[in-house]
Amino acid sequence: MWRRPTKAQIRSALWAARARFLVARRLREQEIAEVSVPEAPKLGLDATRGVNVALRLTGATCLQRSVVLQQWYARHGVARDVVIGVTSPRAGFKAHAWIEQPGETIETGFTEITRLPARLPAPKST
């Protein structure tokens, strides 16, 4: 069932679309650990739906999606690592990136080769 998006979801979608295109460009020019993502607006985790819709509609790759979502969650105080894994060449080599969900064990069929630890923003001094 279709639900009308909230203002926060629309704002989060606009941020995510912009962030996705910037991340795509930066991934072509920099090492993944050096890629910076624009700071996400603090709109509440209820607005995550807008982020997911924007990433889907803009055709984000799994790596772009994971890096953008990592920034979104970090801005909302939730630490999530980006995990990059591969399959065996004998099984037809594939690579995939995803956001690790703490406490969830998901059998992906991929062997982890690297991890980008979550970076929570430093508390702002007043």
PDB file of C-alpha atoms in Angstrom:
ATOM      1  CA  MET A   1       0.000   0.000   0.000  1.00  0.00           C
ATOM      2  CA  TRP A   2       1.313   3.430  -0.941  1.00  0.00           C
ATOM      3  CA  ARG A   3       1.741   5.938   1.859  1.00  0.00           C
ATOM      4  CA  ARG A   4       2.312   9.633   1.388  1.00  0.00           C
ATOM      5  CA  PRO A   5       5.883  10.488   2.417  1.00  0.00           C
ATOM      6  CA  THR A   6       6.454  12.794   5.350  1.00  0.00           C
ATOM      7  CA  LYS A   7       8.431  16.024   4.997  1.00  0.00           C
ATOM      8  CA  ALA A   8      11.314  14.366   6.824  1.00  0.00           C
ATOM      9  CA  GLN A   9      11.265  11.440   4.379  1.00  0.00           C
ATOM     10  CA  ILE A  10      11.316  13.828   1.423  1.00  0.00           C
ATOM     11  CA  ARG A  11      14.246  15.742   2.917  1.00  0.00           C
ATOM     12  CA  SER A  12      16.102  12.511   3.649  1.00  0.00           C
ATOM     13  CA  ALA A  13      15.489  11.321   0.078  1.00  0.00           C
ATOM     14  CA  LEU A  14      16.892  14.547  -1.375  1.00  0.00           C
ATOM     15  CA  TRP A  15      19.983  14.246   0.834  1.00  0.00           C
ATOM     16  CA  ALA A  16      20.431  10.572  -0.113  1.00  0.00           C
ATOM     17  CA  ALA A  17      20.155  11.219  -3.857  1.00  0.00           C
ATOM     18  CA  ARG A  18      22.779  13.976  -3.664  1.00  0.00           C
ATOM     19  CA  ALA A  19      25.021  11.892  -1.400  1.00  0.00           C
ATOM     20  CA  ARG A  20      24.750   8.851  -3.694  1.00  0.00           C
ATOM     21  CA  PHE A  21      25.950  10.818  -6.742  1.00  0.00           C
ATOM     22  CA  LEU A  22      28.811  12.420  -4.788  1.00  0.00           C
ATOM     23  CA  VAL A  23      29.860   9.027  -3.395  1.00  0.00           C
ATOM     24  CA  ALA A  24      29.778   7.504  -6.900  1.00  0.00           C
ATOM     25  CA  ARG A  25      32.126  10.208  -8.189  1.00  0.00           C
ATOM     26  CA  ARG A  26      34.424   9.993  -5.176  1.00  0.00           C
ATOM     27  CA  LEU A  27      34.658   6.189  -5.396  1.00  0.00           C
ATOM     28  CA  ARG A  28      36.036   6.595  -8.934  1.00  0.00           C
ATOM     29  CA  GLU A  29      38.694   9.044  -7.711  1.00  0.00           C
ATOM     30  CA  GLN A  30      39.659   7.838  -4.212  1.00  0.00           C
ATOM     31  CA  GLU A  31      40.318   4.779  -2.131  1.00  0.00           C
ATOM     32  CA  ILE A  32      37.158   3.649  -0.378  1.00  0.00           C
ATOM     33  CA  ALA A  33      38.494   4.430   3.107  1.00  0.00           C
ATOM     34  CA  GLU A  34      39.090   8.050   1.996  1.00  0.00           C
ATOM     35  CA  VAL A  35      35.620   8.674   0.564  1.00  0.00           C
ATOM     36  CA  SER A  36      33.693  11.278   2.506  1.00  0.00           C
ATOM     37  CA  VAL A  37      29.925  11.443   2.535  1.00  0.00           C
ATOM     38  CA  PRO A  38      28.036  14.707   3.056  1.00  0.00           C
ATOM     39  CA  GLU A  39      26.717  14.992   6.591  1.00  0.00           C
ATOM     40  CA  ALA A  40      23.194  13.643   6.799  1.00  0.00           C
ATOM     41  CA  PRO A  41      20.436  15.819   8.194  1.00  0.00           C
ATOM     42  CA  LYS A  42      19.282  14.723  11.621  1.00  0.00           C
ATOM     43  CA  LEU A  43      15.655  13.932  10.830  1.00  0.00           C
ATOM     44  CA  GLY A  44      15.101  10.816  12.916  1.00  0.00           C
ATOM     45  CA  LEU A  45      15.292   7.185  11.923  1.00  0.00           C
ATOM     46  CA  ASP A  46      11.646   7.270  10.779  1.00  0.00           C
ATOM     47  CA  ALA A  47      12.930   9.133   7.717  1.00  0.00           C
ATOM     48  CA  THR A  48      15.113   6.167   6.670  1.00  0.00           C
ATOM     49  CA  ARG A  49      12.353   5.163   4.258  1.00  0.00           C
ATOM     50  CA  GLY A  50      13.151   8.261   2.182  1.00  0.00           C
ATOM     51  CA  VAL A  51      16.840   7.335   2.064  1.00  0.00           C
ATOM     52  CA  ASN A  52      16.063   3.791   0.908  1.00  0.00           C
ATOM     53  CA  VAL A  53      13.632   4.971  -1.783  1.00  0.00           C
ATOM     54  CA  ALA A  54      16.119   7.501  -3.156  1.00  0.00           C
ATOM     55  CA  LEU A  55      18.934   4.951  -3.270  1.00  0.00           C
ATOM     56  CA  ARG A  56      16.705   2.482  -5.092  1.00  0.00           C
ATOM     57  CA  LEU A  57      15.388   5.051  -7.600  1.00  0.00           C
ATOM     58  CA  THR A  58      18.854   6.421  -8.392  1.00  0.00           C
ATOM     59  CA  GLY A  59      20.232   2.944  -9.096  1.00  0.00           C
ATOM     60  CA  ALA A  60      22.813   2.960  -6.321  1.00  0.00           C
ATOM     61  CA  THR A  61      25.225   0.043  -6.319  1.00  0.00           C
ATOM     62  CA  CYS A  62      25.469  -2.035  -3.167  1.00  0.00           C
ATOM     63  CA  LEU A  63      28.686  -0.216  -2.221  1.00  0.00           C
ATOM     64  CA  GLN A  64      27.236   3.259  -2.793  1.00  0.00           C
ATOM     65  CA  ARG A  65      24.103   2.284  -0.874  1.00  0.00           C
ATOM     66  CA  SER A  66      26.089   0.900   2.054  1.00  0.00           C
ATOM     67  CA  VAL A  67      28.389   3.918   2.354  1.00  0.00           C
ATOM     68  CA  VAL A  68      25.475   6.384   2.221  1.00  0.00           C
ATOM     69  CA  LEU A  69      23.439   4.389   4.743  1.00  0.00           C
ATOM     70  CA  GLN A  70      26.441   4.166   7.056  1.00  0.00           C
ATOM     71  CA  GLN A  71      26.588   7.989   7.164  1.00  0.00           C
ATOM     72  CA  TRP A  72      22.814   8.201   7.673  1.00  0.00           C
ATOM     73  CA  TYR A  73      22.878   5.827  10.628  1.00  0.00           C
ATOM     74  CA  ALA A  74      26.002   7.442  12.122  1.00  0.00           C
ATOM     75  CA  ARG A  75      24.304  10.842  12.078  1.00  0.00           C
ATOM     76  CA  HIS A  76      21.510   9.305  14.112  1.00  0.00           C
ATOM     77  CA  GLY A  77      23.907   7.755  16.649  1.00  0.00           C
ATOM     78  CA  VAL A  78      23.779   4.210  15.275  1.00  0.00           C
ATOM     79  CA  ALA A  79      27.158   2.605  14.513  1.00  0.00           C
ATOM     80  CA  ARG A  80      27.005   0.279  11.501  1.00  0.00           C
ATOM     81  CA  ASP A  81      30.005  -1.194   9.684  1.00  0.00           C
ATOM     82  CA  VAL A  82      30.122  -1.572   5.919  1.00  0.00           C
ATOM     83  CA  VAL A  83      31.226  -5.093   5.009  1.00  0.00           C
ATOM     84  CA  ILE A  84      32.627  -6.040   1.607  1.00  0.00           C
ATOM     85  CA  GLY A  85      32.697  -9.675   0.622  1.00  0.00           C
ATOM     86  CA  VAL A  86      33.417 -11.881  -2.383  1.00  0.00           C
ATOM     87  CA  THR A  87      32.519 -15.334  -3.598  1.00  0.00           C
ATOM     88  CA  SER A  88      34.922 -17.976  -4.788  1.00  0.00           C
ATOM     89  CA  PRO A  89      36.089 -17.656  -8.399  1.00  0.00           C
ATOM     90  CA  ARG A  90      35.059 -21.284  -8.859  1.00  0.00           C
ATOM     91  CA  ALA A  91      31.485 -20.308  -8.024  1.00  0.00           C
ATOM     92  CA  GLY A  92      31.600 -17.405 -10.504  1.00  0.00           C
ATOM     93  CA  PHE A  93      33.310 -14.471  -8.802  1.00  0.00           C
ATOM     94  CA  LYS A  94      30.980 -11.866  -7.306  1.00  0.00           C
ATOM     95  CA  ALA A  95      31.514  -8.990  -4.901  1.00  0.00           C
ATOM     96  CA  HIS A  96      28.931  -7.450  -2.601  1.00  0.00           C
ATOM     97  CA  ALA A  97      28.763  -4.766   0.085  1.00  0.00           C
ATOM     98  CA  TRP A  98      26.257  -4.483   2.889  1.00  0.00           C
ATOM     99  CA  ILE A  99      25.586  -2.787   6.201  1.00  0.00           C
ATOM    100  CA  GLU A 100      26.179  -5.066   9.157  1.00  0.00           C
ATOM    101  CA  GLN A 101      23.206  -5.294  11.453  1.00  0.00           C
ATOM    102  CA  PRO A 102      24.470  -5.890  15.006  1.00  0.00           C
ATOM    103  CA  GLY A 103      23.116  -9.073  16.516  1.00  0.00           C
ATOM    104  CA  GLU A 104      22.023 -10.486  13.144  1.00  0.00           C
ATOM    105  CA  THR A 105      23.844 -13.361  11.537  1.00  0.00           C
ATOM    106  CA  ILE A 106      23.031 -13.501   7.865  1.00  0.00           C
ATOM    107  CA  GLU A 107      24.423 -16.247   5.646  1.00  0.00           C
ATOM    108  CA  THR A 108      25.275 -14.267   2.537  1.00  0.00           C
ATOM    109  CA  GLY A 109      27.478 -16.756   0.711  1.00  0.00           C
ATOM    110  CA  PHE A 110      30.188 -14.076   0.625  1.00  0.00           C
ATOM    111  CA  THR A 111      33.547 -14.177   2.387  1.00  0.00           C
ATOM    112  CA  GLU A 112      34.381 -10.906   4.097  1.00  0.00           C
ATOM    113  CA  ILE A 113      37.505  -9.273   2.673  1.00  0.00           C
ATOM    114  CA  THR A 114      37.297  -5.850   4.265  1.00  0.00           C
ATOM    115  CA  ARG A 115      35.262  -3.805   6.656  1.00  0.00           C
ATOM    116  CA  LEU A 116      34.752  -0.063   6.968  1.00  0.00           C
ATOM    117  CA  PRO A 117      34.169   0.630  10.642  1.00  0.00           C
ATOM    118  CA  ALA A 118      31.392   2.982  11.612  1.00  0.00           C
ATOM    119  CA  ARG A 119      32.497   6.509  12.353  1.00  0.00           C
ATOM    120  CA  LEU A 120      30.124   8.282  14.675  1.00  0.00           C
ATOM    121  CA  PRO A 121      30.403  12.051  14.518  1.00  0.00           C
ATOM    122  CA  ALA A 122      32.145  13.716  17.410  1.00  0.00           C
ATOM    123  CA  PRO A 123      29.772  15.403  19.837  1.00  0.00           C
ATOM    124  CA  LYS A 124      29.468  19.106  19.110  1.00  0.00           C
ATOM    125  CA  SER A 125      30.740  21.328  21.869  1.00  0.00           C
ATOM    126  CA  THR A 126      28.462  24.110  23.007  1.00  0.00           C
TER     127      THR A 126
END
